[in-house]
Amino acid sequence: MSLLIDVGTVLRGTVCDLYSNLVTRPTGAAVRTAIERQVVEIGSPVVTTIDFSQVNLLDFSCADEIVAKLLLRYAAADGPTGYLLFRGIHEGHLDPIETVLERHMLALVALHDGMAELYGVVTEEERLHWETVRDHGPVQSDTVARLLDVEWAVAEQHLEQLRNRRLLMRHSGGFAVPGTGPELT
Amino acid sequence: MTTVISVPPSLDEQTFELVVEQLAPVPLGEKILVDARHARWASPFGLTALLCVAQSRPEHMSFAVPENPDTASYWSRAGFFRHAAEVYELLGAVPRPREVHESDVLLEITPIVRTDDVHGVVGRIQHKAADILHGQLGLDTAITGAFGMTLSESCQNIVEHAGQGGWVAVQSYSYRKRLGRRVVVIAVCDAGVGFRESLESAPNHRRSDRWDDAMALEDAVLRSVSRFRHGDAGRGQGLAGIRRFVGRWHGKLTVRSGTARIAVIPEWDEDLPMTESLPFFPGAQMQITIPERIGEPTPRAKTGASTRPRPRERSS
């Protein structure tokens, strides 16, 4: 089960139907709360896609309240199950989003022109493993190890780390990028 | 007895200090007349700061309007008298209020009290910002969104930290004296509690012998310290973002609060990074100056090796 949330619609429905800019911390908090409510109401979807395409301007405060705090909730031990996927992030959104990701040492998966991309703080090894899964997935860890010419245990460790960070999901004993394949856990 | 505070003929961020120097020693409760009769020009900072002068003391001050009709007319079009009439007793000929259609006034003087006001100013500048920043100042179109973001964060400082309302104005003008180019200037001023008192209200704040307005400014502007950081690591990013925006576009950022003033200085300016022991003025007064682009390559947004997707190779 997946859920698509249009942030622009949430903004206009929650805060003010005249707003198209995600600015100010109270606005961001209200939008995040509405998103969390939708996730709960639908019953913890496997992949929740947060769509920013109808958002004109995003400031640091809203990036922190929405993007960072949602990711932190999902990363928490008692957080929602499932995975977050972002889309509709344009060049103007990147600076505030990357800033808050760095601040909290977070990373996210976003769709850009139909292709999954990884943003935020990851090690070079994590990025290599993630890109291998994206480009070949769903894929088993031994295949990733072979493609990257590393020990199976090393690949498995990095892939599990990425899964713990909700940047990869399990798929038939292997791994896939959330939102790019069948919605399994 | 009434103390007369003379407004200098050219009122900007630097010459505003002459106003504060006259104002600071005046005992509380004394009648004050702010005399702008001989003023000929004022920057957005000068006009918003003059409104804060009226808010800085409990007593109601008088204000003598500029005698020069062109000056008075321009101040009127910038929205000054509409707000000054609420905080001062105005003396002299005040031009009748008119709709603002100045091509270089990006945002007339606007009060900031609540979060909704921030949405209002960001929404209002968007179309005109592209015209002025890209059309008049030759800056890359990427600046428009970042400019709105900077405006939003600077106004939020008033809502979250000042403890009372403030003012914002945005204007472009020719900055011949120091730069010989056009600039766009954001001025955000309030006469609230200021950075030092705001940071002192944080639960984890520890005073030290060195703790003063200058240190509070360094904490807030250079080290992204916020009174809300305790328990919320995401706070304090607004001023850091403003500083980055200013750096990217070769601009200048100054913040005055209490008795100190901090400056993030570009290559075209010779200001001091920190000025201390200024005469006290309450609240925080911020100015962001972005110069016209002539010939330089378009600056790029910050990139971190760990944060940008690398070029992809997709297997078939």
XYZ file of C-alpha atoms in Angstrom:
501
model
C 0.000 0.000 0.000
C 1.330 3.469 -0.870
C 0.210 6.994 -0.140
C 0.799 10.154 -2.168
C 0.641 13.440 -0.272
C 0.624 16.700 -2.229
C 2.235 19.179 0.161
C 0.770 22.151 -1.724
C -2.734 20.799 -1.187
C -2.005 20.094 2.474
C -0.682 23.658 2.877
C -3.774 25.232 1.360
C -6.128 22.906 3.183
C -4.452 23.210 6.553
C -3.075 26.717 6.871
C -4.545 29.039 4.241
C -5.988 28.384 0.800
C -4.152 31.443 -0.543
C -0.649 30.277 0.358
C 1.694 28.591 -2.106
C 4.903 29.241 -0.169
C 6.078 26.985 2.601
C 7.516 29.610 4.906
C 7.604 30.062 8.696
C 7.993 27.432 11.360
C 4.347 27.355 12.525
C 3.261 26.738 8.926
C 5.753 23.894 8.582
C 4.641 22.357 11.872
C 0.969 22.533 10.825
C 1.696 20.905 7.469
C 3.801 18.147 9.069
C 1.084 17.421 11.600
C -1.476 17.125 8.792
C 0.820 14.760 6.877
C 1.343 12.587 9.962
C -2.411 12.481 10.496
C -2.973 11.273 6.934
C -0.357 8.546 7.391
C -2.043 7.344 10.579
C -5.512 7.472 9.025
C -4.507 5.332 6.082
C -2.805 2.810 8.347
C 0.958 3.063 7.962
C 1.485 2.734 4.211
C 4.640 0.973 3.038
C 5.771 3.962 0.977
C 4.542 7.503 1.559
C 5.444 9.883 -1.263
C 5.689 13.534 -0.266
C 5.164 15.695 -3.363
C 6.603 19.243 -3.323
C 5.785 20.056 -6.953
C 3.019 22.537 -6.014
C 5.239 24.359 -3.530
C 6.749 27.556 -4.831
C 9.110 28.625 -2.066
C 10.468 26.570 0.821
C 12.426 28.225 3.606
C 14.803 26.670 6.161
C 12.203 26.689 8.909
C 9.679 24.728 6.862
C 12.349 22.393 5.494
C 13.296 21.625 9.084
C 9.726 21.250 10.333
C 8.533 19.092 7.438
C 11.434 17.239 5.819
C 13.820 16.846 8.754
C 11.219 16.146 11.424
C 9.337 13.624 9.261
C 12.593 11.798 8.554
C 13.525 11.887 12.243
C 10.136 10.413 13.186
C 10.577 7.597 10.678
C 14.120 6.961 11.896
C 13.031 6.713 15.539
C 12.668 3.258 17.093
C 9.019 3.949 17.901
C 8.368 5.797 14.634
C 5.957 4.790 11.870
C 6.737 1.735 9.823
C 7.296 2.209 6.111
C 9.383 4.491 3.975
C 9.335 8.117 2.881
C 9.911 9.076 -0.727
C 10.062 12.668 -1.938
C 9.296 14.101 -5.352
C 8.751 17.474 -7.000
C 11.846 18.916 -5.309
C 13.179 21.663 -7.572
C 16.468 23.548 -7.529
C 15.101 26.266 -5.248
C 14.095 23.702 -2.610
C 17.500 22.028 -2.539
C 19.457 24.521 -0.461
C 17.108 24.519 2.539
C 16.536 20.762 2.298
C 20.223 19.909 2.072
C 20.971 22.323 4.889
C 18.558 20.648 7.291
C 19.680 17.172 6.208
C 23.258 18.107 7.054
C 22.211 19.667 10.325
C 20.535 16.443 11.469
C 22.867 14.024 9.637
C 19.929 12.708 7.603
C 19.437 11.510 4.044
C 16.392 11.054 1.838
C 15.357 9.429 -1.408
C 13.741 11.689 -3.997
C 12.410 11.033 -7.475
C 13.824 13.382 -10.074
C 12.687 12.968 -13.690
C 11.495 9.498 -12.778
C 14.863 8.471 -11.366
C 15.559 7.922 -7.667
C 18.286 10.152 -6.201
C 19.928 10.188 -2.811
C 20.282 13.513 -0.973
C 21.837 14.307 2.373
C 24.558 12.864 4.529
C 25.829 9.460 3.493
C 29.302 8.012 3.329
C 30.890 7.306 -0.020
C 30.505 3.577 0.634
C 26.834 3.945 1.471
C 26.266 5.935 -1.709
C 27.997 3.336 -3.853
C 25.907 0.554 -2.379
C 22.688 2.551 -2.667
C 23.379 3.422 -6.320
C 24.126 -0.184 -7.093
C 20.774 -1.231 -5.662
C 19.035 1.571 -7.548
C 20.647 0.633 -10.831
C 20.257 -3.150 -10.485
C 17.514 -3.667 -7.925
C 15.707 -5.447 -6.596
C 18.983 -7.165 -5.919
C 20.554 -9.601 -3.474
C 23.468 -8.526 -1.307
C 25.819 -11.078 -2.883
C 25.153 -9.524 -6.294
C 25.898 -6.075 -4.887
C 29.113 -7.436 -3.377
C 30.136 -8.873 -6.727
C 29.282 -5.678 -8.624
C 31.279 -3.551 -6.186
C 34.044 -6.112 -5.740
C 33.712 -6.190 -1.964
C 33.217 -8.963 0.587
C 29.616 -10.158 0.954
C 29.654 -9.283 4.693
C 30.760 -5.721 3.900
C 28.003 -5.255 1.323
C 25.416 -6.788 3.643
C 26.488 -4.440 6.450
C 26.194 -1.301 4.287
C 22.871 -2.413 2.816
C 21.468 -3.108 6.280
C 22.649 0.319 7.435
C 20.849 1.885 4.486
C 17.740 -0.122 5.298
C 17.892 1.008 8.932
C 18.033 4.579 7.657
C 14.952 3.770 5.496
C 16.886 4.537 2.333
C 16.526 0.974 1.091
C 13.815 -1.605 1.687
C 13.882 -5.375 1.824
C 12.589 -7.191 -1.225
C 12.394 -10.993 -1.420
C 15.515 -11.404 0.687
C 17.259 -8.684 -1.308
C 17.108 -4.913 -1.440
C 15.282 -2.231 -3.458
C 14.986 1.543 -3.404
C 11.608 2.556 -1.905
C 9.090 3.508 -4.523
C 10.961 1.939 -7.411
C 9.554 -1.534 -7.280
C 6.914 -3.726 -5.666
C 5.963 -2.342 -2.277
C 7.333 -4.911 0.111
C 9.066 -4.484 3.425
C 12.016 70.401 28.208
C 12.051 68.758 24.776
C 15.200 67.136 23.440
C 15.627 67.519 19.683
C 17.157 64.565 17.861
C 18.459 65.705 14.487
C 18.110 63.285 11.595
C 21.149 63.608 9.291
C 20.564 64.743 5.702
C 21.437 61.286 4.405
C 20.119 58.578 6.689
C 21.432 55.071 6.269
C 22.758 52.299 8.449
C 25.987 54.200 9.217
C 24.475 57.609 9.878
C 21.694 56.112 11.978
C 24.390 55.889 14.654
C 24.254 59.705 14.853
C 20.579 59.399 15.793
C 21.311 56.761 18.432
C 24.190 58.819 19.854
C 21.790 61.680 20.455
C 18.990 59.466 21.754
C 20.872 57.189 24.172
C 21.753 59.792 26.835
C 18.244 61.287 26.968
C 16.613 60.310 30.295
C 13.492 58.188 30.095
C 10.319 60.238 30.304
C 11.799 63.307 28.658
C 9.953 64.748 25.653
C 11.668 64.028 22.357
C 11.304 65.614 18.940
C 12.877 63.697 16.063
C 13.728 66.422 13.600
C 13.908 65.197 10.001
C 13.245 68.604 8.438
C 16.662 68.704 6.776
C 16.731 65.083 5.721
C 17.074 64.602 1.971
C 17.449 60.866 1.592
C 16.959 57.729 3.636
C 17.714 54.106 2.924
C 15.184 51.363 3.767
C 17.250 50.781 6.904
C 17.050 54.454 7.821
C 13.274 54.597 7.424
C 12.516 51.369 9.287
C 14.996 52.292 12.029
C 13.298 55.687 12.451
C 10.034 53.865 13.137
C 11.863 51.771 15.742
C 13.113 54.956 17.434
C 9.493 55.719 18.287
C 9.033 52.187 19.670
C 12.229 52.310 21.701
C 10.777 54.392 24.534
C 7.484 54.497 26.346
C 6.932 58.215 25.801
C 5.183 59.344 22.609
C 7.667 61.269 20.458
C 7.079 64.033 17.941
C 8.453 63.846 14.424
C 9.134 66.831 12.167
C 8.741 65.689 8.566
C 11.271 66.561 5.840
C 10.796 70.031 4.402
C 11.984 69.043 0.959
C 8.832 68.059 -0.950
C 10.615 65.448 -3.055
C 12.010 63.793 0.056
C 8.664 63.871 1.841
C 6.946 62.539 -1.263
C 9.407 59.658 -1.576
C 9.137 58.748 2.099
C 5.394 58.768 1.659
C 5.554 56.446 -1.348
C 7.814 54.115 0.614
C 5.017 53.870 3.180
C 6.862 55.700 5.958
C 4.259 58.245 7.007
C 1.417 55.742 7.050
C 3.182 53.893 9.863
C 4.901 56.919 11.395
C 1.477 58.457 12.029
C 0.713 55.538 14.345
C 3.867 55.789 16.426
C 4.783 59.507 16.270
C 2.961 62.783 16.518
C 3.753 64.134 13.053
C 4.609 67.811 12.674
C 4.745 69.537 9.279
C 3.300 68.922 5.851
C 2.714 65.203 5.309
C 2.079 64.298 1.670
C -1.244 62.608 1.028
C -0.939 58.823 0.946
C -0.848 57.355 -2.546
C -0.603 53.939 -4.026
C 2.976 52.788 -4.382
C 4.108 52.237 -7.942
C 7.803 52.917 -7.502
C 9.760 50.660 -9.796
C 12.616 50.397 -7.293
C 10.508 49.873 -4.163
C 10.322 46.124 -3.988
C 8.464 46.123 -0.716
C 7.213 49.280 0.931
C 7.646 49.536 4.681
C 5.552 46.725 6.122
C 4.871 45.864 9.751
C 5.788 42.375 10.897
C 3.950 41.171 13.957
C 2.619 37.688 13.233
C 3.502 34.683 11.106
C 0.811 35.686 8.600
C 2.709 38.916 7.949
C 5.723 36.876 6.816
C 3.561 34.967 4.340
C 2.225 38.302 3.148
C 5.580 39.926 2.416
C 7.033 36.810 0.768
C 3.964 36.496 -1.454
C 3.955 40.170 -2.377
C 7.556 40.453 -3.504
C 7.728 37.382 -5.711
C 6.816 38.776 -9.127
C 8.544 42.099 -8.652
C 11.615 40.443 -7.153
C 12.295 38.607 -10.406
C 11.996 41.874 -12.366
C 14.384 43.768 -10.122
C 16.890 41.054 -9.247
C 17.152 39.526 -12.690
C 16.016 42.424 -14.877
C 17.646 45.410 -13.194
C 20.535 43.873 -11.278
C 21.516 41.202 -13.792
C 21.489 38.451 -11.185
C 20.818 34.842 -12.096
C 17.166 33.784 -11.877
C 18.158 31.334 -9.125
C 18.413 34.268 -6.739
C 14.672 34.941 -6.710
C 13.708 31.947 -4.580
C 16.702 32.341 -2.297
C 15.861 36.017 -1.883
C 12.326 35.156 -0.759
C 13.720 32.570 1.622
C 16.117 35.132 3.098
C 13.311 37.647 3.475
C 11.191 35.026 5.222
C 13.894 34.001 7.671
C 14.871 37.582 8.499
C 11.238 38.537 9.195
C 10.712 35.419 11.314
C 13.425 36.682 13.643
C 11.058 39.486 14.605
C 8.088 37.180 15.168
C 10.064 34.662 17.201
C 12.578 36.791 19.078
C 11.664 40.471 19.248
C 8.770 40.188 21.656
C 7.013 42.960 19.747
C 6.414 43.937 16.139
C 8.981 45.347 13.755
C 9.285 46.582 10.208
C 10.643 45.367 6.899
C 11.366 47.210 3.654
C 13.049 46.149 0.421
C 14.330 48.536 -2.192
C 16.870 48.753 -4.976
C 18.921 51.874 -5.539
C 22.228 53.056 -6.928
C 24.997 52.703 -4.358
C 27.498 55.028 -5.955
C 29.413 56.060 -2.828
C 31.059 52.752 -2.138
C 30.249 50.440 -4.987
C 29.273 52.357 -8.109
C 26.521 49.845 -8.800
C 22.907 49.261 -8.064
C 22.069 47.216 -5.016
C 18.970 45.635 -3.548
C 18.610 46.105 0.178
C 16.484 44.273 2.744
C 16.101 46.152 6.008
C 14.466 44.402 8.963
C 14.335 46.397 12.176
C 12.686 46.040 15.546
C 13.050 47.644 18.957
C 12.316 44.445 20.880
C 14.395 42.465 23.311
C 17.482 42.029 21.107
C 19.754 39.035 20.650
C 21.373 39.066 24.081
C 18.134 38.939 26.041
C 16.614 36.454 23.606
C 19.532 34.030 24.020
C 19.572 34.561 27.789
C 16.039 33.169 27.908
C 17.241 29.754 26.683
C 17.020 27.145 29.474
C 20.591 26.014 28.913
C 22.090 29.497 28.695
C 25.163 30.019 30.866
C 26.334 33.533 31.458
C 30.047 34.165 31.403
C 32.131 37.220 32.258
C 32.465 37.888 28.542
C 28.754 37.620 27.845
C 27.525 40.799 26.174
C 25.746 42.021 23.039
C 28.776 41.323 20.846
C 29.052 37.737 22.031
C 25.320 37.241 21.606
C 25.584 38.457 18.009
C 28.532 36.156 17.336
C 26.588 33.229 18.772
C 23.482 33.948 16.727
C 25.011 35.051 13.429
C 28.230 33.027 13.274
C 27.473 29.966 15.419
C 23.749 29.518 14.667
C 22.851 29.515 18.347
C 19.137 29.925 19.014
C 17.221 30.188 22.240
C 15.125 27.292 20.911
C 18.108 24.999 20.222
C 17.677 23.289 23.593
C 15.705 20.178 22.647
C 15.382 21.143 18.985
C 18.609 20.784 17.042
C 16.994 22.171 13.924
C 16.718 25.696 15.245
C 19.135 28.502 14.428
C 19.410 27.762 10.730
C 17.734 30.950 9.543
C 20.629 33.318 10.152
C 23.094 30.706 8.882
C 21.046 30.511 5.693
C 21.005 34.294 5.380
C 24.778 34.379 5.842
C 25.219 31.754 3.131
C 22.878 33.617 0.765
C 24.833 36.828 1.301
C 28.136 35.045 0.681
C 26.898 33.396 -2.489
C 25.778 36.675 -4.039
C 28.753 38.792 -2.871
C 26.492 40.692 -0.546
C 26.850 42.242 2.874
C 25.037 41.436 6.096
C 25.024 43.653 9.156
C 23.141 43.147 12.397
C 23.059 45.707 15.192
C 21.696 44.770 18.571
C 22.074 46.587 21.875
C 25.567 48.025 21.932
C 27.187 45.936 19.194
C 27.098 45.499 15.461
C 28.351 42.516 13.483
C 29.108 42.565 9.764
C 29.698 39.850 7.186
C 31.792 41.827 4.756
C 32.237 41.269 1.007
C 35.352 42.157 -0.966
C 33.889 45.479 -2.102
C 33.413 46.857 1.405
C 35.743 47.901 4.222
C 33.481 47.689 7.230
C 34.548 46.302 10.609
C 33.545 42.692 11.359
C 32.501 43.685 14.883
C 31.854 47.073 16.446
C 31.369 47.190 20.209
C 30.556 49.827 22.828
C 28.042 51.581 20.633
C 25.377 53.659 22.344
C 22.537 51.347 23.363
C 19.559 50.873 21.081
C 17.049 48.125 21.812
C 16.061 45.246 19.547
C 17.797 44.094 16.396
C 18.371 45.944 13.162
C 19.447 43.910 10.165
C 20.488 44.975 6.687
C 21.183 42.686 3.745
C 22.761 44.277 0.669
C 23.093 42.419 -2.628
C 24.971 44.197 -5.434
C 24.269 44.255 -9.145
C 26.227 41.654 -11.091
C 28.625 43.014 -13.675
C 30.661 40.468 -15.536
C 31.283 37.941 -12.760
C 30.305 34.335 -13.291
C 27.024 33.281 -11.724
C 27.730 32.022 -8.216
C 26.742 28.459 -7.498
C 24.770 27.180 -4.574
C 26.690 25.395 -1.866
C 27.440 21.809 -2.640
C 28.743 19.125 -0.373
C 30.405 16.035 -1.711
C 28.240 13.958 0.545
C 24.999 15.654 -0.340
C 24.737 15.913 -4.111
C 23.825 12.966 -6.276
C 26.740 12.113 -8.496
C 26.379 11.602 -12.240
C 24.783 8.238 -12.849
C 25.730 5.298 -14.930
C 22.739 3.137 -15.514
C 23.296 -0.432 -16.548
C 21.041 -1.821 -19.215
